[in-house]
Short mmCIF file of C-alpha atoms in Angstrom, two decimals:
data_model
loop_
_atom_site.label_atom_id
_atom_site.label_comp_id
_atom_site.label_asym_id
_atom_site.label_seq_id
_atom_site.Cartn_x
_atom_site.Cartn_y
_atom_site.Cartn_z
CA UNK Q 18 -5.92 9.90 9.79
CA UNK Q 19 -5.27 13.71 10.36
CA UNK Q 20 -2.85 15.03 7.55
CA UNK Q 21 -0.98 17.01 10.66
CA UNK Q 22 -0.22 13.40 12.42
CA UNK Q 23 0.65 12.13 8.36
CA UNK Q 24 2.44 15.07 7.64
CA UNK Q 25 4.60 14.88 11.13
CA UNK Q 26 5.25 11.12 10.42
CA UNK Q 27 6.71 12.05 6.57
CA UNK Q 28 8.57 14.88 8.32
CA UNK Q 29 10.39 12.91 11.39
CA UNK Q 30 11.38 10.15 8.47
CA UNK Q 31 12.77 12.48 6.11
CA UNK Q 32 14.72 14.06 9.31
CA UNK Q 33 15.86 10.21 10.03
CA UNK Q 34 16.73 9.97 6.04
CA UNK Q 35 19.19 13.11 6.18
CA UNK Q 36 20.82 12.21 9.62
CA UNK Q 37 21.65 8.97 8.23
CA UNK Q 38 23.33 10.95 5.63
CA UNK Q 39 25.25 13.54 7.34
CA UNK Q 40 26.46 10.74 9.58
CA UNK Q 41 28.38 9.36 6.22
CA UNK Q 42 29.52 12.79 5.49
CA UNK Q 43 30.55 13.29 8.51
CA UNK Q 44 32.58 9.69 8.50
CA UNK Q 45 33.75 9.78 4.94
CA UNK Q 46 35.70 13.54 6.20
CA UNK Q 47 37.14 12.12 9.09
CA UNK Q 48 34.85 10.88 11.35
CA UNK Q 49 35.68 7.87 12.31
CA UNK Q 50 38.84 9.31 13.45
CA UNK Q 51 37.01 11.53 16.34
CA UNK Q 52 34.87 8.76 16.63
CA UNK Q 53 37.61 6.32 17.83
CA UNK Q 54 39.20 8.63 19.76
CA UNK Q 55 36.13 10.25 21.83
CA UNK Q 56 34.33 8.93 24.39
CA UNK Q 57 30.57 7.87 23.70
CA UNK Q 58 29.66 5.04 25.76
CA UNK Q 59 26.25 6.80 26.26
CA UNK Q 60 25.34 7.22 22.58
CA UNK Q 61 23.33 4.39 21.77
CA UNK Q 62 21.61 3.45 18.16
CA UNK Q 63 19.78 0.06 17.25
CA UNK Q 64 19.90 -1.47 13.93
CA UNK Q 65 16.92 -0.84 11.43
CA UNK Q 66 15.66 -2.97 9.39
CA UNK Q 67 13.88 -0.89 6.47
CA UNK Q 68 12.87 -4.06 4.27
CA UNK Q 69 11.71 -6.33 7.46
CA UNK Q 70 9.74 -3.37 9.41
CA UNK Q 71 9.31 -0.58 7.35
CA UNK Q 72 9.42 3.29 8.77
CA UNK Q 73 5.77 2.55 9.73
CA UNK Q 74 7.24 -0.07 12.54
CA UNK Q 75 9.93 2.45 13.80
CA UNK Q 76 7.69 5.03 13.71
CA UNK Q 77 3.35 4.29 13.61
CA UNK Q 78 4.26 1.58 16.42
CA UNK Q 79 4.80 5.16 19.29
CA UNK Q 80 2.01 6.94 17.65
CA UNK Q 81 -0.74 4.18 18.10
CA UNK Q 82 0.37 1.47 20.19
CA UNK Q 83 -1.54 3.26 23.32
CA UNK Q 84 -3.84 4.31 21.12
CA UNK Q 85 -4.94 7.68 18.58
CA UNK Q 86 -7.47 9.12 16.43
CA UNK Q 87 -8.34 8.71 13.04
CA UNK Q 88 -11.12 10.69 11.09
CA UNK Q 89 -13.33 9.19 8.63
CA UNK Q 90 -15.11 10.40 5.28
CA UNK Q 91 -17.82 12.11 5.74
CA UNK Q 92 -21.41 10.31 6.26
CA UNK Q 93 -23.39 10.03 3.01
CA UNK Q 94 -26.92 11.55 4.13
CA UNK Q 95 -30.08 8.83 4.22
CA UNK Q 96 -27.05 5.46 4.14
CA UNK Q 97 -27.79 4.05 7.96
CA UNK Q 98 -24.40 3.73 10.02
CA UNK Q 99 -23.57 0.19 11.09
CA UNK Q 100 -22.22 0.19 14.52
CA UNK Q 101 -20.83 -2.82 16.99
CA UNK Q 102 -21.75 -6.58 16.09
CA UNK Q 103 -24.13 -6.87 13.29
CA UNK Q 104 -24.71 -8.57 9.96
CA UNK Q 105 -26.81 -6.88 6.77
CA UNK Q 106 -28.33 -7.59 3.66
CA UNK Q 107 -27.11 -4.81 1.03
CA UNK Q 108 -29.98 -3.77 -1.50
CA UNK Q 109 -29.46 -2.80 -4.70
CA UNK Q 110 -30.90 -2.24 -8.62
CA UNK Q 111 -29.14 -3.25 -11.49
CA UNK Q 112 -25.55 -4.46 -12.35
CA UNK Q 113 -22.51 -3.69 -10.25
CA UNK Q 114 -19.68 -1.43 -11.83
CA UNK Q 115 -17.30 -0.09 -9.07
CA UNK Q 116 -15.94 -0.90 -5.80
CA UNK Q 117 -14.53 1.45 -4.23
CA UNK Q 118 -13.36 0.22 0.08
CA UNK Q 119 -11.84 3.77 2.49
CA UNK Q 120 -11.33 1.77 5.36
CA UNK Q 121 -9.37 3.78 8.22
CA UNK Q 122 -9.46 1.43 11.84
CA UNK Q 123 -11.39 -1.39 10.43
CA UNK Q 124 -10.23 -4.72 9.56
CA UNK Q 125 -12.29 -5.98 6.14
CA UNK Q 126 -11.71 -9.04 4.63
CA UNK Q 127 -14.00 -9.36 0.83
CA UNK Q 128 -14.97 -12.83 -0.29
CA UNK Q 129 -17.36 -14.14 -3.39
CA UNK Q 130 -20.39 -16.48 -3.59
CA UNK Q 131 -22.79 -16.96 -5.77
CA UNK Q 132 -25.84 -15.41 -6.50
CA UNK Q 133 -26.10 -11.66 -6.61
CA UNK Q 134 -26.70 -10.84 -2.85
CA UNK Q 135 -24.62 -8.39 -1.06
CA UNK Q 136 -23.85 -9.31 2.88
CA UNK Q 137 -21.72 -7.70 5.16
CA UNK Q 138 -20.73 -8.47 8.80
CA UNK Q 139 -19.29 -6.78 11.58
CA UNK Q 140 -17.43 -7.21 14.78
CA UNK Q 141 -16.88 -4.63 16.99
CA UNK Q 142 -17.01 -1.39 14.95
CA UNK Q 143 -17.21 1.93 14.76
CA UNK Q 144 -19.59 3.65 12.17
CA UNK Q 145 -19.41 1.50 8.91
CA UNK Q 146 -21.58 2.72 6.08
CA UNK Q 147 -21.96 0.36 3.02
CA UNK Q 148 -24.63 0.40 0.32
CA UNK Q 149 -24.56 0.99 -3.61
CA UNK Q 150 -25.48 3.92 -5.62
CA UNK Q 151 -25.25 4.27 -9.57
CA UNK Q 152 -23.64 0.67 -9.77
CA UNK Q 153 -20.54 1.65 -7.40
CA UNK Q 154 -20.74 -0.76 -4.17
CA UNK Q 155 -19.48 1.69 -1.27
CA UNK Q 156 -17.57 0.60 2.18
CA UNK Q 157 -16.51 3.07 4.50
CA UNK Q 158 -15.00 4.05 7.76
CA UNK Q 159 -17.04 7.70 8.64
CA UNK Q 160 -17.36 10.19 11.75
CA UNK Q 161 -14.48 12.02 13.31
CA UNK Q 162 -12.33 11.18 16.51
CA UNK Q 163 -12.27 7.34 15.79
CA UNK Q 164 -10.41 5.67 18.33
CA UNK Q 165 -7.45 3.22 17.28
CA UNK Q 166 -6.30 1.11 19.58
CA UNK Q 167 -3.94 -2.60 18.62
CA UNK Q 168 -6.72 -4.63 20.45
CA UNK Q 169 -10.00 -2.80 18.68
CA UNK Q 170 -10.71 -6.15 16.54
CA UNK Q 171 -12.80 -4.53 14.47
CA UNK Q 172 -13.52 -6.55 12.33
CA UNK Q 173 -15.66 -6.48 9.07
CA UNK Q 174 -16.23 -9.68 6.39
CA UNK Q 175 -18.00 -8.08 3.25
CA UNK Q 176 -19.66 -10.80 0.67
CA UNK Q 177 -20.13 -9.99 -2.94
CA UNK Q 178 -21.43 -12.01 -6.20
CA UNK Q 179 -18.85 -14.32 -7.75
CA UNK Q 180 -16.97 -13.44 -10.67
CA UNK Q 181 -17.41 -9.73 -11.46
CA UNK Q 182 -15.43 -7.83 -13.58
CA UNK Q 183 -15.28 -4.39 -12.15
CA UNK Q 184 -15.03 -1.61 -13.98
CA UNK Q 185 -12.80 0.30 -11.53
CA UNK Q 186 -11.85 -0.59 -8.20
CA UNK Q 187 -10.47 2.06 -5.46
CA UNK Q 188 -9.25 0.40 -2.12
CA UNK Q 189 -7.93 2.99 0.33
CA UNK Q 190 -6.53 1.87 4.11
CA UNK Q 191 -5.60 4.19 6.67
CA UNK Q 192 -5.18 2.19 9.44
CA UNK Q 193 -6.47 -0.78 9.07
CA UNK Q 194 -6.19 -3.51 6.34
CA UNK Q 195 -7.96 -5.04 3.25
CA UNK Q 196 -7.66 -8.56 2.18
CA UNK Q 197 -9.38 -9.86 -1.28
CA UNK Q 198 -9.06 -13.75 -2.30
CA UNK Q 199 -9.96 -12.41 -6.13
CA UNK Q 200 -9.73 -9.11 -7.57
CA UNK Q 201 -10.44 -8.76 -11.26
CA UNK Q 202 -11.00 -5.09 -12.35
CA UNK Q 203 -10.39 -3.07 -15.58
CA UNK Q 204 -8.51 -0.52 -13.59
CA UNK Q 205 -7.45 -0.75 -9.87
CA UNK Q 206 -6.03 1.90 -7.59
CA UNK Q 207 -4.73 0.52 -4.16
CA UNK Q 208 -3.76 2.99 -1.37
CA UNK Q 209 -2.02 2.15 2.25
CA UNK Q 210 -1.29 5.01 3.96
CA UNK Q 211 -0.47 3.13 7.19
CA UNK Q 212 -2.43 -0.25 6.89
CA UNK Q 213 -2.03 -2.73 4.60
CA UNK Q 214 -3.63 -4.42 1.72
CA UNK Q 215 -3.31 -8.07 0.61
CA UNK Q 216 -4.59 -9.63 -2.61
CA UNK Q 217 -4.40 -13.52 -3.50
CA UNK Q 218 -5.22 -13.52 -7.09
CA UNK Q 219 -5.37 -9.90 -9.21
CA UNK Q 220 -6.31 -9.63 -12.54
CA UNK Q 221 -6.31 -6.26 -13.74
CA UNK Q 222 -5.57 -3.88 -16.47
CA UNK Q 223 -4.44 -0.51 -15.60
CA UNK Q 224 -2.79 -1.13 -11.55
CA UNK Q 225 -1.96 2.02 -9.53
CA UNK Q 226 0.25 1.27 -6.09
CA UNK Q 227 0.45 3.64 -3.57
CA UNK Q 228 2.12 2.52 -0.61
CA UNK Q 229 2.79 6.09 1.85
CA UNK Q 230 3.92 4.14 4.99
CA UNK Q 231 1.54 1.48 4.88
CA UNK Q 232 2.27 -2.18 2.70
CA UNK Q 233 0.71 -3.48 -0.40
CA UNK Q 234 1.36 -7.54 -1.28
CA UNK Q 235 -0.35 -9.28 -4.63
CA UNK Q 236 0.64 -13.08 -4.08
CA UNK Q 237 -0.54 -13.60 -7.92
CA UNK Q 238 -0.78 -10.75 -10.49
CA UNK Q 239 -1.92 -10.64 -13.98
CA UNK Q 240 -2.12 -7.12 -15.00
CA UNK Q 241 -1.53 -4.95 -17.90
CA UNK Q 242 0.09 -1.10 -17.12
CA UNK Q 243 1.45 -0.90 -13.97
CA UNK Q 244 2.07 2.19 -11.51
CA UNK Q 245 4.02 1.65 -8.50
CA UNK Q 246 4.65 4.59 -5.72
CA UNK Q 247 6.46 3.46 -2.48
CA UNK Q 248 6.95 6.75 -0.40
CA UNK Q 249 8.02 4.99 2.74
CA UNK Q 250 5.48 1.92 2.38
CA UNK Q 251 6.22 -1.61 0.85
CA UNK Q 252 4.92 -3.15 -2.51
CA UNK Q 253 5.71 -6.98 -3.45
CA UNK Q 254 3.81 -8.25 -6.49
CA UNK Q 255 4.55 -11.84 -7.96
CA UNK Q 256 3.30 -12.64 -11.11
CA UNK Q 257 3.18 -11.56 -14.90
CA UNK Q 258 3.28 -7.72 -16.26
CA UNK Q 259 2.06 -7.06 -20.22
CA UNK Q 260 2.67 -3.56 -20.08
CA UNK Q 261 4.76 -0.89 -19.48
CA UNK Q 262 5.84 0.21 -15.66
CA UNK Q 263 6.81 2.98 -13.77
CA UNK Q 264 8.19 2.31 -10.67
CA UNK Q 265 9.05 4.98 -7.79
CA UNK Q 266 10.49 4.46 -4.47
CA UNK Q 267 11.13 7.69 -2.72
CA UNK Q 268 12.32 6.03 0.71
CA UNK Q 269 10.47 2.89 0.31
CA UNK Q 270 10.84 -0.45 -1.52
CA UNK Q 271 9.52 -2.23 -3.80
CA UNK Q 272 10.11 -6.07 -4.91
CA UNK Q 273 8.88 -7.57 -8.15
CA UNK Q 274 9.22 -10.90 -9.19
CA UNK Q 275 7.77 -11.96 -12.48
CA UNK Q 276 7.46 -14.83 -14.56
CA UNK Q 277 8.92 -13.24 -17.66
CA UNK Q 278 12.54 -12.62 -18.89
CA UNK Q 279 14.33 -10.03 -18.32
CA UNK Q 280 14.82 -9.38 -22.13
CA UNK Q 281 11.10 -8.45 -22.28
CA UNK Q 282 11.68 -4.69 -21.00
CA UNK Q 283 13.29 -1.96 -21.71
CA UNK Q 284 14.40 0.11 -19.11
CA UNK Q 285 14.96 3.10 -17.65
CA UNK Q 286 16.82 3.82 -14.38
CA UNK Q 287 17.64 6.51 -12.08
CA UNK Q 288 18.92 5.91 -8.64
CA UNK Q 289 19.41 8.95 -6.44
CA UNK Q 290 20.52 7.50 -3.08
CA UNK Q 291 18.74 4.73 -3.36
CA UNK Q 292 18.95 1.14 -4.69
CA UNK Q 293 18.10 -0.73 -7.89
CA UNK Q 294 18.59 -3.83 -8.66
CA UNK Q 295 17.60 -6.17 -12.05
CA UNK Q 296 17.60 -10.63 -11.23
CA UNK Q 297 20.50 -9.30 -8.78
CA UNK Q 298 22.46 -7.12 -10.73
CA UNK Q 299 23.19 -3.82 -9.12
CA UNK Q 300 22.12 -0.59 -10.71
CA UNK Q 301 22.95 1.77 -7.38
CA UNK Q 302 24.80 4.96 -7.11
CA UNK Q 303 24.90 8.46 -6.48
CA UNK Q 304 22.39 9.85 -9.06
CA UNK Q 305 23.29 6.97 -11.26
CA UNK Q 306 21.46 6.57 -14.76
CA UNK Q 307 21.20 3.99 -17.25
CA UNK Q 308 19.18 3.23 -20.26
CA UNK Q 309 18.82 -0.36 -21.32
CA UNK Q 310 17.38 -1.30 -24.79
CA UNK Q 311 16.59 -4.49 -25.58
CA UNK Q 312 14.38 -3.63 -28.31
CA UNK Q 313 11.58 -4.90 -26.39
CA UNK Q 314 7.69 -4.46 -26.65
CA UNK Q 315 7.12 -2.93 -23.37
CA UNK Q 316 9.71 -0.36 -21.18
CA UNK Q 317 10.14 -0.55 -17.39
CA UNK Q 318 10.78 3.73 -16.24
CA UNK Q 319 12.71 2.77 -12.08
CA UNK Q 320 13.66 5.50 -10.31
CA UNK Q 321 14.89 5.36 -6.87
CA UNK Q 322 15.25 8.43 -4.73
CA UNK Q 323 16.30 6.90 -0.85
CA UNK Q 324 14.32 3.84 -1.27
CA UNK Q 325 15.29 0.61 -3.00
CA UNK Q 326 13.69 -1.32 -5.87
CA UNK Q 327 14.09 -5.11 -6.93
CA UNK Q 328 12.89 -6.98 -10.05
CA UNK Q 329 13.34 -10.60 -10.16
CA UNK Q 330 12.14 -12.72 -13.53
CA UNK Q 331 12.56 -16.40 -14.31
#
């Protein structure tokens, strides 16, 4: 995606963010008074549903439902470009170390067999390159001026060798989406700018979540250090956490649910104007701060700007 079209997106929500504010100002010194007294049959405002939708329904659904642009990285000189329907064998020497999936108007979907072969397959797209080089397997959406439309269906399956342990894994989405039955990786960085990126089973050490407008869901997580940024995206991870977190929701949210006690953490919380809450109890307020000790092994850092966080344990 361009960063103008990004940066316009960030800069229409954050306008949205401090209307919604000056509107309770505005109430909370009288307001409602005016507002029961005046006339505004012609002022009309539908409910939003931040959790449900996200800003990237209110807002990416007018930018691309007719259709837009995205840019791509940048071709890799001698790597052929896979266009339209076609299915290819992916050479390579020695072991594989790194995966690392920028996938901007493409659909992918990555599934194991076994054996060591490398196969990818594609459905309608628009210049895929994907090979390996130094032990890092490479998948990505390149050229300029790629059109997006909702009914593209481009659609890419990529096959890799059962049961690797990758060293690092980087999965970036612009547009599109990325959806992994098993990931199990030393370190993982995940990035939705405005797709989205599903993961059955993770298994992971050191987990960075970046979720700009786009969504980020692990059904089943074992992971060690956790990262979390939700500028206007979603994250949801179920699952177990040995490690410390730092969680950040800026105008996002982020949900948690983990199959620990809540006497395993320490914490500490900041919440701006936004929302935290801890198996339900309510941690919210106007640049609200708390510190809770429990004397535990591992410490949970939550800060909330406009967004809203939730932890859940058992």
């Amino acid at each position: 995606m361009k960063k103008g079209v990004k940066t316009a997106i960030i800069a229409a929500a954050v306008c949205i963010a401090a209307g919604c504010v000056l509107m309770g100002a505005g109430a909370a010194a009288g307001g409602r008074r005016q507002l029961a007294e005046g006339d505004f049959n012609y002022i009309h405002m539908d409910d939003m549903d931040l959790e449900e939708s996200g800003l990237l329904s209110l807002i990416g659904r007018e930018l691309f439902s007719d259709g837009g642009y995205y840019d791509g990285e940048k071709e890799t000189k001698g790597v052929e470009v896979l266009d339209g329907n076609f299915e290819q064998d992916i050479s390579y020497n020695g072991d594989l170390k790194r995966l690392e999936i920028k996938i901007g108007v493409h659909g992918l979907e990555i599934v194991e067999s076994g054996g060591r072969g490398i196969h990818i397959e594609g459905k309608n797209c628009d210049r895929i390159q994907c090979y390996v080089k130094d032990g890092t397997l490479y998948v990505r959406d390149v050229g300029k001026n790629k059109r997006y439309t909702k009914i593209n269906n481009r659609e890419l399956v990529l096959t890799v060798p059962e049961g690797i342990c990758w060293e690092k894994v980087n999965i970036d989405t612009g547009l599109g989406y990325v959806n992994l039955g098993t990931l199990e990786a030393e370190k993982a960085e995940l990035t939705a700018e405005l797709g989205t990126i599903e993961i059955e089973n993770l298994c992971a050490g050191q987990t960075d979540m970046e979720a700009e407008l786009g969504s980020i869901e692990v059904k089943d997580a074992s992971i060690g250090k956790l990262d979390v940024s939700a500028e206007m995206g979603n994250v949801e991870l179920r699952g177990s956490l040995e490690g410390d977190a730092d969680v950040e929701a800026n105008m996002g949210n982020v949900k948690l649910d983990l199959s620990q006690n809540r006497e395993d953490f320490n914490y500490e919380i900041t919440a701006g104007m936004g929302s935290v809450t801890l198996d339900g109890a309510d941690y919210s307020g106007m640049s609200r701060e708390k510190k809770i000790d429990n004397g535990a092994k591992w410490k949970m850092e939550l800060n909330s700007s406009m967004g809203s966080i939730d932890i859940y344990f058992e």
